[in-house]
mmCIF file of C-alpha atoms in Angstrom:
data_model
loop_
_atom_site.group_PDB
_atom_site.id
_atom_site.type_symbol
_atom_site.label_atom_id
_atom_site.label_comp_id
_atom_site.label_asym_id
_atom_site.label_seq_id
_atom_site.Cartn_x
_atom_site.Cartn_y
_atom_site.Cartn_z
ATOM 1 C CA MET A 1 5.355 41.580 -8.342
ATOM 2 C CA LYS A 2 6.063 38.710 -10.676
ATOM 3 C CA ALA A 3 9.787 39.457 -10.534
ATOM 4 C CA LEU A 4 9.575 39.271 -6.724
ATOM 5 C CA LYS A 5 7.990 35.813 -6.909
ATOM 6 C CA ILE A 6 10.677 34.568 -9.270
ATOM 7 C CA LEU A 7 13.397 36.056 -7.080
ATOM 8 C CA THR A 8 11.904 34.318 -4.030
ATOM 9 C CA LEU A 9 11.862 30.980 -5.827
ATOM 10 C CA VAL A 10 15.443 31.415 -7.001
ATOM 11 C CA PHE A 11 16.483 32.364 -3.472
ATOM 12 C CA PHE A 12 14.871 29.263 -1.963
ATOM 13 C CA ALA A 13 16.388 27.068 -4.656
ATOM 14 C CA ALA A 14 19.804 28.532 -3.902
ATOM 15 C CA VAL A 15 19.350 27.903 -0.173
ATOM 16 C CA LEU A 16 18.297 24.300 -0.773
ATOM 17 C CA ILE A 17 21.165 23.613 -3.159
ATOM 18 C CA TYR A 18 23.629 25.171 -0.719
ATOM 19 C CA ALA A 19 22.220 23.006 2.097
ATOM 20 C CA SER A 20 22.385 19.853 -0.027
ATOM 21 C CA LEU A 21 26.142 20.343 -0.503
ATOM 22 C CA ASP A 22 26.663 19.492 3.167
ATOM 23 C CA LEU A 23 24.732 16.196 3.079
ATOM 24 C CA PRO A 24 26.856 13.077 3.568
ATOM 25 C CA TYR A 25 27.755 11.119 0.462
ATOM 26 C CA ARG A 26 25.123 8.435 -0.199
ATOM 27 C CA GLY A 27 26.418 4.928 0.446
ATOM 28 C CA ASP A 28 29.481 6.014 2.392
ATOM 29 C CA PRO A 29 30.010 3.361 5.103
ATOM 30 C CA GLY A 30 31.462 5.992 7.425
ATOM 31 C CA ASN A 31 28.159 7.875 7.758
ATOM 32 C CA TYR A 32 26.609 8.272 11.180
ATOM 33 C CA MET A 33 23.481 6.314 10.304
ATOM 34 C CA HIS A 34 25.591 3.299 9.376
ATOM 35 C CA ALA A 35 27.649 3.300 12.576
ATOM 36 C CA GLU A 36 27.109 0.757 15.349
ATOM 37 C CA ARG A 37 27.133 3.492 18.020
ATOM 38 C CA SER A 38 25.530 6.875 17.512
ATOM 39 C CA MET A 39 27.129 10.282 18.195
ATOM 40 C CA THR A 40 25.983 10.120 21.804
ATOM 41 C CA ASP A 41 27.395 6.581 22.152
ATOM 42 C CA THR A 42 24.084 4.754 22.316
ATOM 43 C CA PRO A 43 23.525 1.604 20.216
ATOM 44 C CA VAL A 44 21.872 2.240 16.840
ATOM 45 C CA LYS A 45 18.740 0.149 16.208
ATOM 46 C CA GLY A 46 19.291 0.009 12.450
ATOM 47 C CA SER A 47 22.420 -2.102 12.747
ATOM 48 C CA TYR A 48 20.423 -4.747 14.637
ATOM 49 C CA PHE A 49 17.800 -4.785 11.848
ATOM 50 C CA ILE A 50 20.481 -5.175 9.172
ATOM 51 C CA GLN A 51 22.282 -7.991 10.967
ATOM 52 C CA GLU A 52 19.329 -9.997 12.325
ATOM 53 C CA ALA A 53 16.469 -9.444 9.838
ATOM 54 C CA TYR A 54 17.134 -12.695 7.983
ATOM 55 C CA ASN A 55 17.615 -14.747 11.154
ATOM 56 C CA ASP A 56 14.434 -13.375 12.736
ATOM 57 C CA ALA A 57 12.024 -13.793 9.832
ATOM 58 C CA ARG A 58 13.848 -15.852 7.125
ATOM 59 C CA THR A 59 13.064 -13.122 4.603
ATOM 60 C CA PRO A 60 15.868 -11.836 2.377
ATOM 61 C CA ASN A 61 14.158 -8.480 1.785
ATOM 62 C CA MET A 62 15.059 -6.408 4.844
ATOM 63 C CA VAL A 63 12.513 -3.704 4.019
ATOM 64 C CA THR A 64 9.639 -6.175 4.171
ATOM 65 C CA VAL A 65 10.748 -7.417 7.586
ATOM 66 C CA VAL A 66 10.972 -3.888 8.962
ATOM 67 C CA LEU A 67 7.598 -2.947 7.468
ATOM 68 C CA GLY A 68 5.745 -6.142 8.329
ATOM 69 C CA ASP A 69 7.353 -7.370 11.507
ATOM 70 C CA TYR A 70 9.383 -4.843 13.475
ATOM 71 C CA ARG A 71 7.073 -1.932 12.662
ATOM 72 C CA SER A 72 3.876 -3.885 12.068
ATOM 73 C CA ILE A 73 1.703 -1.718 14.304
ATOM 74 C CA ASP A 74 2.738 1.322 12.260
ATOM 75 C CA THR A 75 1.732 -0.511 9.089
ATOM 76 C CA PHE A 76 -1.592 -1.490 10.661
ATOM 77 C CA GLY A 77 -2.209 2.199 11.341
ATOM 78 C CA GLU A 78 -1.446 3.030 7.720
ATOM 79 C CA GLN A 79 -3.930 0.421 6.552
ATOM 80 C CA VAL A 80 -6.638 1.808 8.825
ATOM 81 C CA VAL A 81 -5.910 5.302 7.473
ATOM 82 C CA ILE A 82 -6.354 4.054 3.896
ATOM 83 C CA TYR A 83 -9.647 2.388 4.830
ATOM 84 C CA ALA A 84 -10.763 5.619 6.516
ATOM 85 C CA VAL A 85 -9.972 7.522 3.301
ATOM 86 C CA GLY A 86 -12.263 5.177 1.377
ATOM 87 C CA LEU A 87 -15.064 5.647 3.898
ATOM 88 C CA ILE A 88 -14.654 9.445 3.765
ATOM 89 C CA THR A 89 -15.012 9.529 -0.021
ATOM 90 C CA LEU A 90 -18.100 7.347 0.408
ATOM 91 C CA LEU A 91 -19.629 9.841 2.863
ATOM 92 C CA ILE A 92 -18.753 12.991 0.887
ATOM 93 C CA PHE A 93 -19.809 11.843 -2.574
ATOM 94 C CA LYS A 94 -22.924 9.959 -1.476
ATOM 95 C CA LYS A 95 -24.145 13.145 0.192
ATOM 96 C CA ARG A 96 -23.578 15.177 -2.960
ATOM 97 C CA ARG A 97 -25.573 12.706 -5.038
ATOM 98 C CA ARG A 98 -28.494 12.836 -2.622
ATOM 99 C CA ASP A 99 -28.542 16.638 -2.842
ATOM 100 C CA LYS A 100 -28.688 16.520 -6.627
ATOM 101 C CA GLU A 101 -31.651 14.174 -6.787
ATOM 102 C CA MET B 1 -22.054 16.625 -20.940
ATOM 103 C CA LYS B 2 -20.115 14.399 -23.266
ATOM 104 C CA ARG B 3 -21.764 11.127 -24.088
ATOM 105 C CA HIS B 4 -20.024 7.893 -23.273
ATOM 106 C CA PHE B 5 -18.255 6.764 -26.407
ATOM 107 C CA GLU B 6 -17.458 3.109 -26.913
ATOM 108 C CA SER B 7 -14.486 2.000 -28.926
ATOM 109 C CA PRO B 8 -14.124 -1.754 -29.522
ATOM 110 C CA ILE B 9 -10.360 -1.406 -30.005
ATOM 111 C CA VAL B 10 -9.821 0.296 -26.653
ATOM 112 C CA LEU B 11 -12.105 -2.223 -24.958
ATOM 113 C CA LEU B 12 -10.264 -5.155 -26.558
ATOM 114 C CA GLY B 13 -6.901 -3.745 -25.468
ATOM 115 C CA ALA B 14 -8.151 -3.261 -21.930
ATOM 116 C CA ARG B 15 -9.581 -6.786 -21.825
ATOM 117 C CA LEU B 16 -6.264 -8.157 -23.058
ATOM 118 C CA LEU B 17 -4.138 -6.236 -20.541
ATOM 119 C CA SER B 18 -6.302 -6.452 -17.440
ATOM 120 C CA PRO B 19 -5.685 -10.119 -16.441
ATOM 121 C CA TYR B 20 -1.929 -9.769 -16.904
ATOM 122 C CA ILE B 21 -1.842 -6.663 -14.716
ATOM 123 C CA MET B 22 -3.859 -8.525 -12.073
ATOM 124 C CA VAL B 23 -1.478 -11.517 -12.133
ATOM 125 C CA PHE B 24 1.477 -9.142 -11.883
ATOM 126 C CA GLY B 25 -0.192 -7.473 -8.874
ATOM 127 C CA TRP B 26 -0.454 -10.802 -7.032
ATOM 128 C CA TYR B 27 3.151 -11.550 -8.047
ATOM 129 C CA VAL B 28 4.292 -8.254 -6.528
ATOM 130 C CA ILE B 29 2.415 -9.027 -3.295
ATOM 131 C CA PHE B 30 3.714 -12.586 -2.915
ATOM 132 C CA HIS B 31 7.231 -11.843 -4.150
ATOM 133 C CA GLY B 32 7.635 -8.969 -1.698
ATOM 134 C CA HIS B 33 9.788 -11.226 0.469
ATOM 135 C CA TYR B 34 12.513 -11.467 -2.166
ATOM 136 C CA SER B 35 12.310 -8.322 -4.268
ATOM 137 C CA PRO B 36 10.985 -4.762 -3.986
ATOM 138 C CA GLY B 37 7.235 -4.938 -3.563
ATOM 139 C CA GLY B 38 4.611 -5.684 -0.976
ATOM 140 C CA GLY B 39 1.001 -5.079 -0.129
ATOM 141 C CA PHE B 40 0.697 -1.407 -1.006
ATOM 142 C CA GLN B 41 2.350 -1.641 -4.417
ATOM 143 C CA GLY B 42 0.636 -4.890 -5.370
ATOM 144 C CA GLY B 43 -2.732 -3.540 -4.249
ATOM 145 C CA ALA B 44 -2.274 -0.500 -6.477
ATOM 146 C CA LEU B 45 -1.588 -2.827 -9.433
ATOM 147 C CA LEU B 46 -4.698 -4.910 -8.676
ATOM 148 C CA ALA B 47 -6.735 -1.707 -8.573
ATOM 149 C CA ALA B 48 -5.210 -0.649 -11.908
ATOM 150 C CA SER B 49 -6.391 -3.859 -13.562
ATOM 151 C CA VAL B 50 -9.936 -3.378 -12.243
ATOM 152 C CA LEU B 51 -10.042 0.334 -13.097
ATOM 153 C CA LEU B 52 -8.813 -0.314 -16.650
ATOM 154 C CA ILE B 53 -11.994 -2.255 -17.418
ATOM 155 C CA ARG B 54 -14.116 0.408 -15.723
ATOM 156 C CA VAL B 55 -12.530 3.250 -17.679
ATOM 157 C CA ALA B 56 -12.655 1.424 -21.010
ATOM 158 C CA GLY B 57 -16.054 -0.238 -20.733
ATOM 159 C CA GLY B 58 -18.121 2.000 -18.491
ATOM 160 C CA ALA B 59 -19.871 1.332 -15.206
ATOM 161 C CA HIS B 60 -22.142 -1.445 -16.492
ATOM 162 C CA LEU B 61 -19.282 -3.588 -17.777
ATOM 163 C CA GLY B 62 -17.183 -2.796 -14.719
ATOM 164 C CA ASN B 63 -19.972 -4.007 -12.455
ATOM 165 C CA LEU B 64 -19.840 -7.395 -14.148
ATOM 166 C CA GLN B 65 -16.224 -7.779 -12.989
ATOM 167 C CA ILE B 66 -16.426 -6.461 -9.430
ATOM 168 C CA LYS B 67 -19.740 -5.098 -8.181
ATOM 169 C CA GLU B 68 -19.757 -1.669 -6.589
ATOM 170 C CA TRP B 69 -21.162 -2.784 -3.212
ATOM 171 C CA VAL B 70 -18.456 -5.455 -2.835
ATOM 172 C CA ASN B 71 -15.664 -2.877 -2.425
ATOM 173 C CA ASN B 72 -16.472 -1.834 1.118
ATOM 174 C CA PRO B 73 -16.681 -5.403 2.521
ATOM 175 C CA ILE B 74 -13.416 -6.358 0.774
ATOM 176 C CA ALA B 75 -11.630 -3.367 2.304
ATOM 177 C CA ALA B 76 -12.996 -4.244 5.746
ATOM 178 C CA ILE B 77 -11.950 -7.896 5.292
ATOM 179 C CA GLY B 78 -8.410 -6.752 4.503
ATOM 180 C CA VAL B 79 -8.246 -4.757 7.730
ATOM 181 C CA LEU B 80 -9.729 -7.707 9.651
ATOM 182 C CA ILE B 81 -7.142 -10.124 8.211
ATOM 183 C CA TYR B 82 -4.359 -7.913 9.547
ATOM 184 C CA PHE B 83 -6.035 -7.310 12.910
ATOM 185 C CA GLY B 84 -7.051 -10.961 13.250
ATOM 186 C CA THR B 85 -3.493 -12.149 12.657
ATOM 187 C CA GLY B 86 -2.275 -9.887 15.425
ATOM 188 C CA LEU B 87 -5.122 -10.920 17.716
ATOM 189 C CA VAL B 88 -4.552 -14.650 17.175
ATOM 190 C CA ALA B 89 -0.885 -14.186 18.005
ATOM 191 C CA ALA B 90 -1.858 -12.281 21.158
ATOM 192 C CA LEU B 91 -4.394 -14.946 22.222
ATOM 193 C CA ALA B 92 -1.823 -17.694 21.643
ATOM 194 C CA GLY B 93 0.429 -16.252 24.302
ATOM 195 C CA GLY B 94 2.610 -13.675 22.573
ATOM 196 C CA TYR B 95 2.405 -9.944 22.075
ATOM 197 C CA PHE B 96 -0.012 -8.275 19.639
ATOM 198 C CA LEU B 97 1.290 -8.881 16.083
ATOM 199 C CA ASP B 98 4.135 -11.104 17.332
ATOM 200 C CA TYR B 99 3.927 -13.680 14.518
ATOM 201 C CA GLY B 100 6.345 -16.030 16.245
ATOM 202 C CA GLU B 101 3.470 -17.220 18.465
ATOM 203 C CA LEU B 102 0.964 -18.060 15.714
ATOM 204 C CA PRO B 103 -0.660 -21.452 16.489
ATOM 205 C CA ILE B 104 0.584 -23.431 13.462
ATOM 206 C CA PRO B 105 2.113 -26.705 14.664
ATOM 207 C CA GLY B 106 5.432 -27.990 13.412
ATOM 208 C CA VAL B 107 6.857 -24.665 12.210
ATOM 209 C CA GLU B 108 9.689 -22.886 13.976
ATOM 210 C CA ALA B 109 9.321 -19.270 15.072
ATOM 211 C CA ALA B 110 11.393 -17.685 12.286
ATOM 212 C CA TRP B 111 9.339 -19.383 9.556
ATOM 213 C CA LEU B 112 6.134 -18.442 11.406
ATOM 214 C CA ARG B 113 7.199 -14.795 11.066
ATOM 215 C CA TYR B 114 7.696 -15.410 7.332
ATOM 216 C CA ILE B 115 4.126 -16.745 7.061
ATOM 217 C CA GLY B 116 2.733 -13.959 9.229
ATOM 218 C CA ILE B 117 4.284 -11.252 7.057
ATOM 219 C CA LEU B 118 2.796 -12.956 3.976
ATOM 220 C CA ILE B 119 -0.706 -13.026 5.512
ATOM 221 C CA ILE B 120 -0.690 -9.356 6.455
ATOM 222 C CA GLU B 121 0.668 -8.373 3.021
ATOM 223 C CA VAL B 122 -2.344 -10.074 1.419
ATOM 224 C CA GLY B 123 -4.618 -8.143 3.800
ATOM 225 C CA ILE B 124 -2.956 -4.844 2.906
ATOM 226 C CA GLY B 125 -3.239 -5.645 -0.808
ATOM 227 C CA LEU B 126 -6.978 -6.354 -0.568
ATOM 228 C CA THR B 127 -7.623 -3.136 1.340
ATOM 229 C CA VAL B 128 -5.603 -0.932 -1.022
ATOM 230 C CA MET B 129 -7.268 -2.461 -4.088
ATOM 231 C CA ALA B 130 -10.797 -2.122 -2.722
ATOM 232 C CA VAL B 131 -10.272 1.428 -1.479
ATOM 233 C CA LEU B 132 -8.820 2.678 -4.778
ATOM 234 C CA VAL B 133 -11.703 1.130 -6.718
ATOM 235 C CA MET B 134 -14.147 2.527 -4.144
ATOM 236 C CA ILE B 135 -12.782 6.061 -4.577
ATOM 237 C CA TYR B 136 -13.166 5.809 -8.364
ATOM 238 C CA ASP B 137 -16.701 4.404 -8.091
ATOM 239 C CA ASN B 138 -17.795 7.084 -5.660
ATOM 240 C CA ILE B 139 -16.384 9.900 -7.783
ATOM 241 C CA VAL B 140 -18.030 8.789 -11.035
ATOM 242 C CA THR B 141 -21.375 7.773 -9.475
ATOM 243 C CA GLY B 142 -24.231 8.934 -11.651
ATOM 244 C CA GLU B 143 -22.105 9.917 -14.655
ATOM 245 C CA ASP B 144 -23.668 7.291 -16.898
ATOM 246 C CA ASN B 145 -27.229 8.186 -16.010
ATOM 247 C CA ASP B 146 -27.034 11.822 -17.147
#
């Protein structure tokens, strides 16, 4: 049974390594995600972010502009999720303490 | 259960390191415009500086730095800073969270977005710090009394 588990893990590792061989080379400017037009010939949003992030928000760090400005509602949702996590720990552990007393 | 064991050397080291970690946390938040960083990472560093005192000195000493009941209001204030920034921009005539419409006179729209991103990063940092400290406080509640 243990040999079967190890064989399964080795098999999955082999599959993942084989799949990773087909990934595009990182940083290659010819990759699809760096092109101005996508495979289906629609404009790619990322090229607009790269070209106009500094002009829109005067911030050299592109990642901050995407996180705080272009996708700010997504970030607001993340913050609310973190606050909800804090409230949930409050509810769970306060209840346990009341049971103990 | 193991008794709480106080070591003056550990406490002194924690007291020495904690302010520097806190300053570095604020640096990471405010320097997020120019280098890797931002609200989430800086908030985690602020929480680390608070938790270091709590781990080294126990709950009583930790409560002298930041009281336990303050965590929840700070986290809520962080969320309200973010939401309020978006709401002010919406009331001033733009879209929700469109910082270009913030009512600060004499600043052009691109620099208003710069300021808006800074404000929301501070809000995120406060929330992340308070929630991490809140999780720790809730988990160890009652440990010192046993």
